[in-house]
Amino acid sequence: MSRVRVPLSGLRAGLRELEVDEARYVRSVLRLREGDTFIVFDPEQVVQAEARVTSTPRGGVRCEVGEVTRAGRVPDVPAWLLLGVCKGDRFEWALREATALGVTDIVPTLCARSASSGTRADASRMGRWRKILVQGARQSGRGDVPTLHEVRGLREAVASVPGSLVRVCLWEGAAVSAGPWLRAGASGVALLVGPEGGIEVDEAGVAEASGFALGSLGPMILRTETAVIAALGAWQMGRERPSS
């Protein structure tokens, strides 16, 4: 089966027509033609199927969807990301990479240094963020997408995390490495990552009072999206067990 993947909501077997954006991607980027096959997936239902292009009328794409099966690549443990709202491209990059690295819940979090435009979380912005999550799932082979929570202030965000998770606040002012806490969170973790400029001292105190351990990712100052990738990558590697 081709590894090319295209999202399709309400996935079911039979003749289907792709949405405008997906049709453009299939025709102009992938350059698929009649008879070519690809994978369609529905991240809401967590299912997928093989599809074959049957026609390309007026810039659209019609396809025959085969047997629908359960998607195989989905996270097996909870991983929450409290992500400080920052400039659009960096925030969206972090969303995409967090999806690929197995985050199950994302809470856009307003911090003292969040971009002023981030205080507005209208329907169009939330809709765009959800599309970014689907893109991350498509690119990584993931069968579902993280739950995207409403934008919250820092206090509300840290209070929303399930108490069963190991909670880590990534803070450059921390005296210890985040590594041991990330390894301890193999069965479930919550990460708080600040926006550009980082988390302020009093905000770190709020997180710590809510059960978050304060840990750093080393001596260098990292961008928000870099910190997300580094921390989640380390967490995923810490969950791996060497084969005997």
PDB file of C-alpha atoms in Angstrom:
ATOM      1  CA  MET A   1       0.000   0.000   0.000  1.00  0.00           C
ATOM      2  CA  SER A   2       1.295   3.472  -0.861  1.00  0.00           C
ATOM      3  CA  ARG A   3       2.537   5.507   2.104  1.00  0.00           C
ATOM      4  CA  VAL A   4       0.995   8.695   0.684  1.00  0.00           C
ATOM      5  CA  ARG A   5      -1.708   9.776   3.149  1.00  0.00           C
ATOM      6  CA  VAL A   6      -4.601  12.192   2.708  1.00  0.00           C
ATOM      7  CA  PRO A   7      -7.191  13.152   5.359  1.00  0.00           C
ATOM      8  CA  LEU A   8     -10.844  12.494   4.579  1.00  0.00           C
ATOM      9  CA  SER A   9     -13.555  13.164   7.149  1.00  0.00           C
ATOM     10  CA  GLY A  10     -16.489  10.810   7.546  1.00  0.00           C
ATOM     11  CA  LEU A  11     -14.447   8.003   6.029  1.00  0.00           C
ATOM     12  CA  ARG A  12     -16.428   5.096   4.594  1.00  0.00           C
ATOM     13  CA  ALA A  13     -16.056   2.673   1.710  1.00  0.00           C
ATOM     14  CA  GLY A  14     -17.316   3.661  -1.732  1.00  0.00           C
ATOM     15  CA  LEU A  15     -16.986   6.574  -4.137  1.00  0.00           C
ATOM     16  CA  ARG A  16     -15.849   9.820  -2.491  1.00  0.00           C
ATOM     17  CA  GLU A  17     -14.719  13.260  -3.598  1.00  0.00           C
ATOM     18  CA  LEU A  18     -11.852  14.958  -1.794  1.00  0.00           C
ATOM     19  CA  GLU A  19     -12.153  18.403  -0.255  1.00  0.00           C
ATOM     20  CA  VAL A  20     -10.657  21.296  -2.234  1.00  0.00           C
ATOM     21  CA  ASP A  21      -7.367  21.540  -0.309  1.00  0.00           C
ATOM     22  CA  GLU A  22      -6.803  17.789  -0.309  1.00  0.00           C
ATOM     23  CA  ALA A  23      -7.653  17.541  -4.018  1.00  0.00           C
ATOM     24  CA  ARG A  24      -5.106  20.259  -4.789  1.00  0.00           C
ATOM     25  CA  TYR A  25      -2.503  18.405  -2.726  1.00  0.00           C
ATOM     26  CA  VAL A  26      -3.174  15.128  -4.544  1.00  0.00           C
ATOM     27  CA  ARG A  27      -3.137  16.703  -8.018  1.00  0.00           C
ATOM     28  CA  SER A  28      -0.511  19.432  -7.772  1.00  0.00           C
ATOM     29  CA  VAL A  29       1.886  18.191  -5.087  1.00  0.00           C
ATOM     30  CA  LEU A  30       1.674  14.412  -5.316  1.00  0.00           C
ATOM     31  CA  ARG A  31       0.742  14.496  -9.021  1.00  0.00           C
ATOM     32  CA  LEU A  32      -1.430  11.407  -8.727  1.00  0.00           C
ATOM     33  CA  ARG A  33      -3.471  10.403 -11.756  1.00  0.00           C
ATOM     34  CA  GLU A  34      -6.335   8.033 -12.517  1.00  0.00           C
ATOM     35  CA  GLY A  35      -5.526   4.557 -11.264  1.00  0.00           C
ATOM     36  CA  ASP A  36      -2.980   5.712  -8.676  1.00  0.00           C
ATOM     37  CA  THR A  37      -3.532   4.596  -5.096  1.00  0.00           C
ATOM     38  CA  PHE A  38      -3.013   6.322  -1.765  1.00  0.00           C
ATOM     39  CA  ILE A  39      -4.180   6.092   1.841  1.00  0.00           C
ATOM     40  CA  VAL A  40      -7.099   8.110   3.173  1.00  0.00           C
ATOM     41  CA  PHE A  41      -7.461   8.487   6.924  1.00  0.00           C
ATOM     42  CA  ASP A  42      -9.986  10.008   9.287  1.00  0.00           C
ATOM     43  CA  PRO A  43      -8.246  11.202  12.482  1.00  0.00           C
ATOM     44  CA  GLU A  44     -11.548  11.736  14.279  1.00  0.00           C
ATOM     45  CA  GLN A  45     -12.694   8.135  13.771  1.00  0.00           C
ATOM     46  CA  VAL A  46      -9.085   6.841  13.919  1.00  0.00           C
ATOM     47  CA  VAL A  47      -9.571   4.756  10.764  1.00  0.00           C
ATOM     48  CA  GLN A  48      -7.924   4.476   7.354  1.00  0.00           C
ATOM     49  CA  ALA A  49      -8.360   2.794   3.977  1.00  0.00           C
ATOM     50  CA  GLU A  50      -6.719   2.420   0.603  1.00  0.00           C
ATOM     51  CA  ALA A  51      -8.173   4.626  -2.125  1.00  0.00           C
ATOM     52  CA  ARG A  52      -7.779   4.684  -5.902  1.00  0.00           C
ATOM     53  CA  VAL A  53      -8.155   7.800  -8.044  1.00  0.00           C
ATOM     54  CA  THR A  54     -11.069   7.268 -10.430  1.00  0.00           C
ATOM     55  CA  SER A  55     -11.347  10.720 -12.033  1.00  0.00           C
ATOM     56  CA  THR A  56     -10.115  14.312 -11.727  1.00  0.00           C
ATOM     57  CA  PRO A  57     -12.991  16.574 -12.851  1.00  0.00           C
ATOM     58  CA  ARG A  58     -12.410  20.356 -12.953  1.00  0.00           C
ATOM     59  CA  GLY A  59      -9.515  20.311 -10.549  1.00  0.00           C
ATOM     60  CA  GLY A  60     -11.216  17.936  -8.120  1.00  0.00           C
ATOM     61  CA  VAL A  61     -10.370  14.350  -7.250  1.00  0.00           C
ATOM     62  CA  ARG A  62     -12.800  11.456  -7.014  1.00  0.00           C
ATOM     63  CA  CYS A  63     -11.675   8.156  -5.593  1.00  0.00           C
ATOM     64  CA  GLU A  64     -12.876   4.682  -4.744  1.00  0.00           C
ATOM     65  CA  VAL A  65     -12.342   3.964  -1.046  1.00  0.00           C
ATOM     66  CA  GLY A  66     -11.730   0.352  -0.095  1.00  0.00           C
ATOM     67  CA  GLU A  67     -12.215  -1.495   3.176  1.00  0.00           C
ATOM     68  CA  VAL A  68     -11.992   0.791   6.203  1.00  0.00           C
ATOM     69  CA  THR A  69      -9.763  -0.458   9.019  1.00  0.00           C
ATOM     70  CA  ARG A  70      -8.569   0.816  12.366  1.00  0.00           C
ATOM     71  CA  ALA A  71      -5.535   3.096  12.142  1.00  0.00           C
ATOM     72  CA  GLY A  72      -2.495   1.470  13.694  1.00  0.00           C
ATOM     73  CA  ARG A  73      -0.233   4.325  14.782  1.00  0.00           C
ATOM     74  CA  VAL A  74      -1.786   6.071  17.769  1.00  0.00           C
ATOM     75  CA  PRO A  75      -0.212   7.119  21.090  1.00  0.00           C
ATOM     76  CA  ASP A  76      -0.517   4.522  23.834  1.00  0.00           C
ATOM     77  CA  VAL A  77       0.051   6.785  26.859  1.00  0.00           C
ATOM     78  CA  PRO A  78      -1.230  10.269  27.754  1.00  0.00           C
ATOM     79  CA  ALA A  79       1.079  13.178  26.993  1.00  0.00           C
ATOM     80  CA  TRP A  80      -0.119  16.723  27.626  1.00  0.00           C
ATOM     81  CA  LEU A  81       1.579  19.818  26.234  1.00  0.00           C
ATOM     82  CA  LEU A  82       0.862  23.192  27.808  1.00  0.00           C
ATOM     83  CA  LEU A  83       2.269  25.394  25.079  1.00  0.00           C
ATOM     84  CA  GLY A  84       2.888  29.083  25.625  1.00  0.00           C
ATOM     85  CA  VAL A  85       1.221  31.015  22.825  1.00  0.00           C
ATOM     86  CA  CYS A  86       3.880  32.665  20.670  1.00  0.00           C
ATOM     87  CA  LYS A  87       4.322  34.035  17.156  1.00  0.00           C
ATOM     88  CA  GLY A  88       2.155  32.225  14.633  1.00  0.00           C
ATOM     89  CA  ASP A  89       4.726  30.302  12.612  1.00  0.00           C
ATOM     90  CA  ARG A  90       6.639  29.082  15.664  1.00  0.00           C
ATOM     91  CA  PHE A  91       3.489  28.063  17.490  1.00  0.00           C
ATOM     92  CA  GLU A  92       2.195  26.188  14.447  1.00  0.00           C
ATOM     93  CA  TRP A  93       5.530  24.457  13.932  1.00  0.00           C
ATOM     94  CA  ALA A  94       5.437  23.329  17.562  1.00  0.00           C
ATOM     95  CA  LEU A  95       1.878  22.021  17.100  1.00  0.00           C
ATOM     96  CA  ARG A  96       2.898  20.009  14.044  1.00  0.00           C
ATOM     97  CA  GLU A  97       5.967  18.477  15.671  1.00  0.00           C
ATOM     98  CA  ALA A  98       4.143  17.730  18.929  1.00  0.00           C
ATOM     99  CA  THR A  99       1.584  15.756  16.935  1.00  0.00           C
ATOM    100  CA  ALA A 100       4.338  13.716  15.298  1.00  0.00           C
ATOM    101  CA  LEU A 101       5.949  13.070  18.689  1.00  0.00           C
ATOM    102  CA  GLY A 102       2.856  11.578  20.301  1.00  0.00           C
ATOM    103  CA  VAL A 103       1.209  14.354  22.308  1.00  0.00           C
ATOM    104  CA  THR A 104      -2.404  13.496  23.158  1.00  0.00           C
ATOM    105  CA  ASP A 105      -3.613  16.848  24.537  1.00  0.00           C
ATOM    106  CA  ILE A 106      -2.536  20.401  23.745  1.00  0.00           C
ATOM    107  CA  VAL A 107      -3.482  23.394  25.882  1.00  0.00           C
ATOM    108  CA  PRO A 108      -2.567  26.764  24.292  1.00  0.00           C
ATOM    109  CA  THR A 109      -1.407  28.705  27.338  1.00  0.00           C
ATOM    110  CA  LEU A 110      -1.258  32.461  27.830  1.00  0.00           C
ATOM    111  CA  CYS A 111       1.914  33.477  29.629  1.00  0.00           C
ATOM    112  CA  ALA A 112       3.281  36.886  30.565  1.00  0.00           C
ATOM    113  CA  ARG A 113       5.474  36.896  27.453  1.00  0.00           C
ATOM    114  CA  SER A 114       2.913  35.493  25.028  1.00  0.00           C
ATOM    115  CA  ALA A 115       2.450  37.430  21.801  1.00  0.00           C
ATOM    116  CA  SER A 116      -0.352  39.966  22.201  1.00  0.00           C
ATOM    117  CA  SER A 117      -2.153  38.528  19.171  1.00  0.00           C
ATOM    118  CA  GLY A 118      -2.308  35.197  20.980  1.00  0.00           C
ATOM    119  CA  THR A 119      -4.884  36.520  23.425  1.00  0.00           C
ATOM    120  CA  ARG A 120      -7.487  36.184  20.678  1.00  0.00           C
ATOM    121  CA  ALA A 121      -8.611  32.609  20.143  1.00  0.00           C
ATOM    122  CA  ASP A 122     -11.474  33.010  17.712  1.00  0.00           C
ATOM    123  CA  ALA A 123     -13.046  30.181  15.753  1.00  0.00           C
ATOM    124  CA  SER A 124     -10.894  30.812  12.684  1.00  0.00           C
ATOM    125  CA  ARG A 125      -7.672  30.558  14.679  1.00  0.00           C
ATOM    126  CA  MET A 126      -8.746  27.364  16.434  1.00  0.00           C
ATOM    127  CA  GLY A 127      -9.799  25.971  13.064  1.00  0.00           C
ATOM    128  CA  ARG A 128      -6.383  26.733  11.594  1.00  0.00           C
ATOM    129  CA  TRP A 129      -4.627  25.102  14.544  1.00  0.00           C
ATOM    130  CA  ARG A 130      -6.725  21.961  14.074  1.00  0.00           C
ATOM    131  CA  LYS A 131      -5.687  21.849  10.409  1.00  0.00           C
ATOM    132  CA  ILE A 132      -2.048  22.050  11.511  1.00  0.00           C
ATOM    133  CA  LEU A 133      -2.602  19.035  13.766  1.00  0.00           C
ATOM    134  CA  VAL A 134      -4.062  17.067  10.852  1.00  0.00           C
ATOM    135  CA  GLN A 135      -1.034  18.013   8.746  1.00  0.00           C
ATOM    136  CA  GLY A 136       1.231  16.696  11.485  1.00  0.00           C
ATOM    137  CA  ALA A 137      -0.700  13.433  11.575  1.00  0.00           C
ATOM    138  CA  ARG A 138      -0.558  13.102   7.790  1.00  0.00           C
ATOM    139  CA  GLN A 139       3.184  13.671   7.623  1.00  0.00           C
ATOM    140  CA  SER A 140       4.052  11.382  10.536  1.00  0.00           C
ATOM    141  CA  GLY A 141       1.738   8.480   9.759  1.00  0.00           C
ATOM    142  CA  ARG A 142      -0.266   9.027  12.928  1.00  0.00           C
ATOM    143  CA  GLY A 143      -3.861   7.787  12.878  1.00  0.00           C
ATOM    144  CA  ASP A 144      -5.406  10.399  15.166  1.00  0.00           C
ATOM    145  CA  VAL A 145      -4.773  13.977  16.287  1.00  0.00           C
ATOM    146  CA  PRO A 146      -4.285  15.481  19.744  1.00  0.00           C
ATOM    147  CA  THR A 147      -7.223  16.987  21.585  1.00  0.00           C
ATOM    148  CA  LEU A 148      -6.924  20.755  21.196  1.00  0.00           C
ATOM    149  CA  HIS A 149      -8.211  22.495  24.315  1.00  0.00           C
ATOM    150  CA  GLU A 150      -9.369  26.091  24.497  1.00  0.00           C
ATOM    151  CA  VAL A 151      -6.793  28.789  25.186  1.00  0.00           C
ATOM    152  CA  ARG A 152      -6.266  29.141  28.937  1.00  0.00           C
ATOM    153  CA  GLY A 153      -4.352  31.340  31.313  1.00  0.00           C
ATOM    154  CA  LEU A 154      -1.374  29.775  33.047  1.00  0.00           C
ATOM    155  CA  ARG A 155      -3.097  29.077  36.363  1.00  0.00           C
ATOM    156  CA  GLU A 156      -6.088  27.466  34.681  1.00  0.00           C
ATOM    157  CA  ALA A 157      -3.857  25.479  32.332  1.00  0.00           C
ATOM    158  CA  VAL A 158      -1.676  23.902  35.032  1.00  0.00           C
ATOM    159  CA  ALA A 159      -4.760  23.115  37.112  1.00  0.00           C
ATOM    160  CA  SER A 160      -6.355  21.252  34.186  1.00  0.00           C
ATOM    161  CA  VAL A 161      -3.674  18.543  33.989  1.00  0.00           C
ATOM    162  CA  PRO A 162      -4.659  15.108  35.356  1.00  0.00           C
ATOM    163  CA  GLY A 163      -2.948  14.436  38.664  1.00  0.00           C
ATOM    164  CA  SER A 164      -1.767  10.997  37.549  1.00  0.00           C
ATOM    165  CA  LEU A 165       0.763  12.469  35.092  1.00  0.00           C
ATOM    166  CA  VAL A 166       4.369  13.350  35.821  1.00  0.00           C
ATOM    167  CA  ARG A 167       4.424  17.129  35.344  1.00  0.00           C
ATOM    168  CA  VAL A 168       7.475  19.030  34.128  1.00  0.00           C
ATOM    169  CA  CYS A 169       7.916  22.763  33.600  1.00  0.00           C
ATOM    170  CA  LEU A 170      10.786  23.486  31.227  1.00  0.00           C
ATOM    171  CA  TRP A 171      12.503  26.542  32.655  1.00  0.00           C
ATOM    172  CA  GLU A 172      15.955  27.893  31.903  1.00  0.00           C
ATOM    173  CA  GLY A 173      16.287  29.006  35.525  1.00  0.00           C
ATOM    174  CA  ALA A 174      15.927  25.478  36.896  1.00  0.00           C
ATOM    175  CA  ALA A 175      18.842  24.123  38.916  1.00  0.00           C
ATOM    176  CA  VAL A 176      18.417  20.540  37.675  1.00  0.00           C
ATOM    177  CA  SER A 177      17.973  18.744  34.381  1.00  0.00           C
ATOM    178  CA  ALA A 178      14.514  17.809  33.152  1.00  0.00           C
ATOM    179  CA  GLY A 179      15.912  14.426  32.075  1.00  0.00           C
ATOM    180  CA  PRO A 180      15.068  12.363  35.182  1.00  0.00           C
ATOM    181  CA  TRP A 181      11.523  13.714  35.239  1.00  0.00           C
ATOM    182  CA  LEU A 182      11.033  12.957  31.552  1.00  0.00           C
ATOM    183  CA  ARG A 183      12.188   9.380  32.131  1.00  0.00           C
ATOM    184  CA  ALA A 184       9.887   9.104  35.146  1.00  0.00           C
ATOM    185  CA  GLY A 185       6.960  10.081  32.919  1.00  0.00           C
ATOM    186  CA  ALA A 186       7.156   6.982  30.728  1.00  0.00           C
ATOM    187  CA  SER A 187       3.546   6.080  31.541  1.00  0.00           C
ATOM    188  CA  GLY A 188       2.215   9.619  31.218  1.00  0.00           C
ATOM    189  CA  VAL A 189       3.659  13.120  31.178  1.00  0.00           C
ATOM    190  CA  ALA A 190       2.640  16.776  31.045  1.00  0.00           C
ATOM    191  CA  LEU A 191       5.051  19.427  29.770  1.00  0.00           C
ATOM    192  CA  LEU A 192       4.808  23.172  30.216  1.00  0.00           C
ATOM    193  CA  VAL A 193       6.797  25.033  27.558  1.00  0.00           C
ATOM    194  CA  GLY A 194       6.848  28.815  27.596  1.00  0.00           C
ATOM    195  CA  PRO A 195       6.584  31.224  24.661  1.00  0.00           C
ATOM    196  CA  GLU A 196       9.434  33.169  23.103  1.00  0.00           C
ATOM    197  CA  GLY A 197      11.296  34.804  25.988  1.00  0.00           C
ATOM    198  CA  GLY A 198      10.501  31.958  28.350  1.00  0.00           C
ATOM    199  CA  ILE A 199       8.590  31.626  31.587  1.00  0.00           C
ATOM    200  CA  GLU A 200       8.967  34.280  34.259  1.00  0.00           C
ATOM    201  CA  VAL A 201      10.034  33.480  37.808  1.00  0.00           C
ATOM    202  CA  ASP A 202       6.585  33.938  39.323  1.00  0.00           C
ATOM    203  CA  GLU A 203       5.058  31.743  36.605  1.00  0.00           C
ATOM    204  CA  ALA A 204       7.556  28.995  37.397  1.00  0.00           C
ATOM    205  CA  GLY A 205       6.414  29.317  40.999  1.00  0.00           C
ATOM    206  CA  VAL A 206       2.771  28.907  39.979  1.00  0.00           C
ATOM    207  CA  ALA A 207       3.647  25.756  38.038  1.00  0.00           C
ATOM    208  CA  GLU A 208       5.696  24.347  40.906  1.00  0.00           C
ATOM    209  CA  ALA A 209       2.862  24.981  43.356  1.00  0.00           C
ATOM    210  CA  SER A 210       0.613  22.946  41.043  1.00  0.00           C
ATOM    211  CA  GLY A 211       2.905  19.917  41.156  1.00  0.00           C
ATOM    212  CA  PHE A 212       5.217  20.650  38.230  1.00  0.00           C
ATOM    213  CA  ALA A 213       8.895  19.839  38.638  1.00  0.00           C
ATOM    214  CA  LEU A 214      11.188  22.579  37.326  1.00  0.00           C
ATOM    215  CA  GLY A 215      13.810  21.281  34.910  1.00  0.00           C
ATOM    216  CA  SER A 216      16.056  22.606  32.170  1.00  0.00           C
ATOM    217  CA  LEU A 217      17.149  21.220  28.805  1.00  0.00           C
ATOM    218  CA  GLY A 218      20.744  22.359  29.193  1.00  0.00           C
ATOM    219  CA  PRO A 219      22.706  25.612  29.297  1.00  0.00           C
ATOM    220  CA  MET A 220      21.555  26.994  25.938  1.00  0.00           C
ATOM    221  CA  ILE A 221      18.467  29.139  25.375  1.00  0.00           C
ATOM    222  CA  LEU A 222      16.090  27.286  23.059  1.00  0.00           C
ATOM    223  CA  ARG A 223      13.248  28.542  20.932  1.00  0.00           C
ATOM    224  CA  THR A 224       9.786  27.332  21.869  1.00  0.00           C
ATOM    225  CA  GLU A 225       9.504  24.885  18.984  1.00  0.00           C
ATOM    226  CA  THR A 226      13.037  23.574  19.588  1.00  0.00           C
ATOM    227  CA  ALA A 227      12.291  22.964  23.268  1.00  0.00           C
ATOM    228  CA  VAL A 228       9.123  21.062  22.343  1.00  0.00           C
ATOM    229  CA  ILE A 229      11.002  18.804  19.926  1.00  0.00           C
ATOM    230  CA  ALA A 230      13.935  18.231  22.296  1.00  0.00           C
ATOM    231  CA  ALA A 231      11.787  17.438  25.336  1.00  0.00           C
ATOM    232  CA  LEU A 232       9.315  15.178  23.562  1.00  0.00           C
ATOM    233  CA  GLY A 233      12.101  13.399  21.691  1.00  0.00           C
ATOM    234  CA  ALA A 234      13.926  12.746  24.960  1.00  0.00           C
ATOM    235  CA  TRP A 235      10.684  11.553  26.549  1.00  0.00           C
ATOM    236  CA  GLN A 236       9.966   9.150  23.700  1.00  0.00           C
ATOM    237  CA  MET A 237      13.498   7.750  23.783  1.00  0.00           C
ATOM    238  CA  GLY A 238      13.258   7.316  27.544  1.00  0.00           C
ATOM    239  CA  ARG A 239      10.192   5.131  27.052  1.00  0.00           C
ATOM    240  CA  GLU A 240      12.084   2.714  24.803  1.00  0.00           C
ATOM    241  CA  ARG A 241      13.415  -0.452  26.363  1.00  0.00           C
ATOM    242  CA  PRO A 242      16.480  -2.135  24.836  1.00  0.00           C
ATOM    243  CA  SER A 243      15.758  -5.495  23.261  1.00  0.00           C
ATOM    244  CA  SER A 244      17.402  -8.471  24.930  1.00  0.00           C
TER     245      SER A 244
END
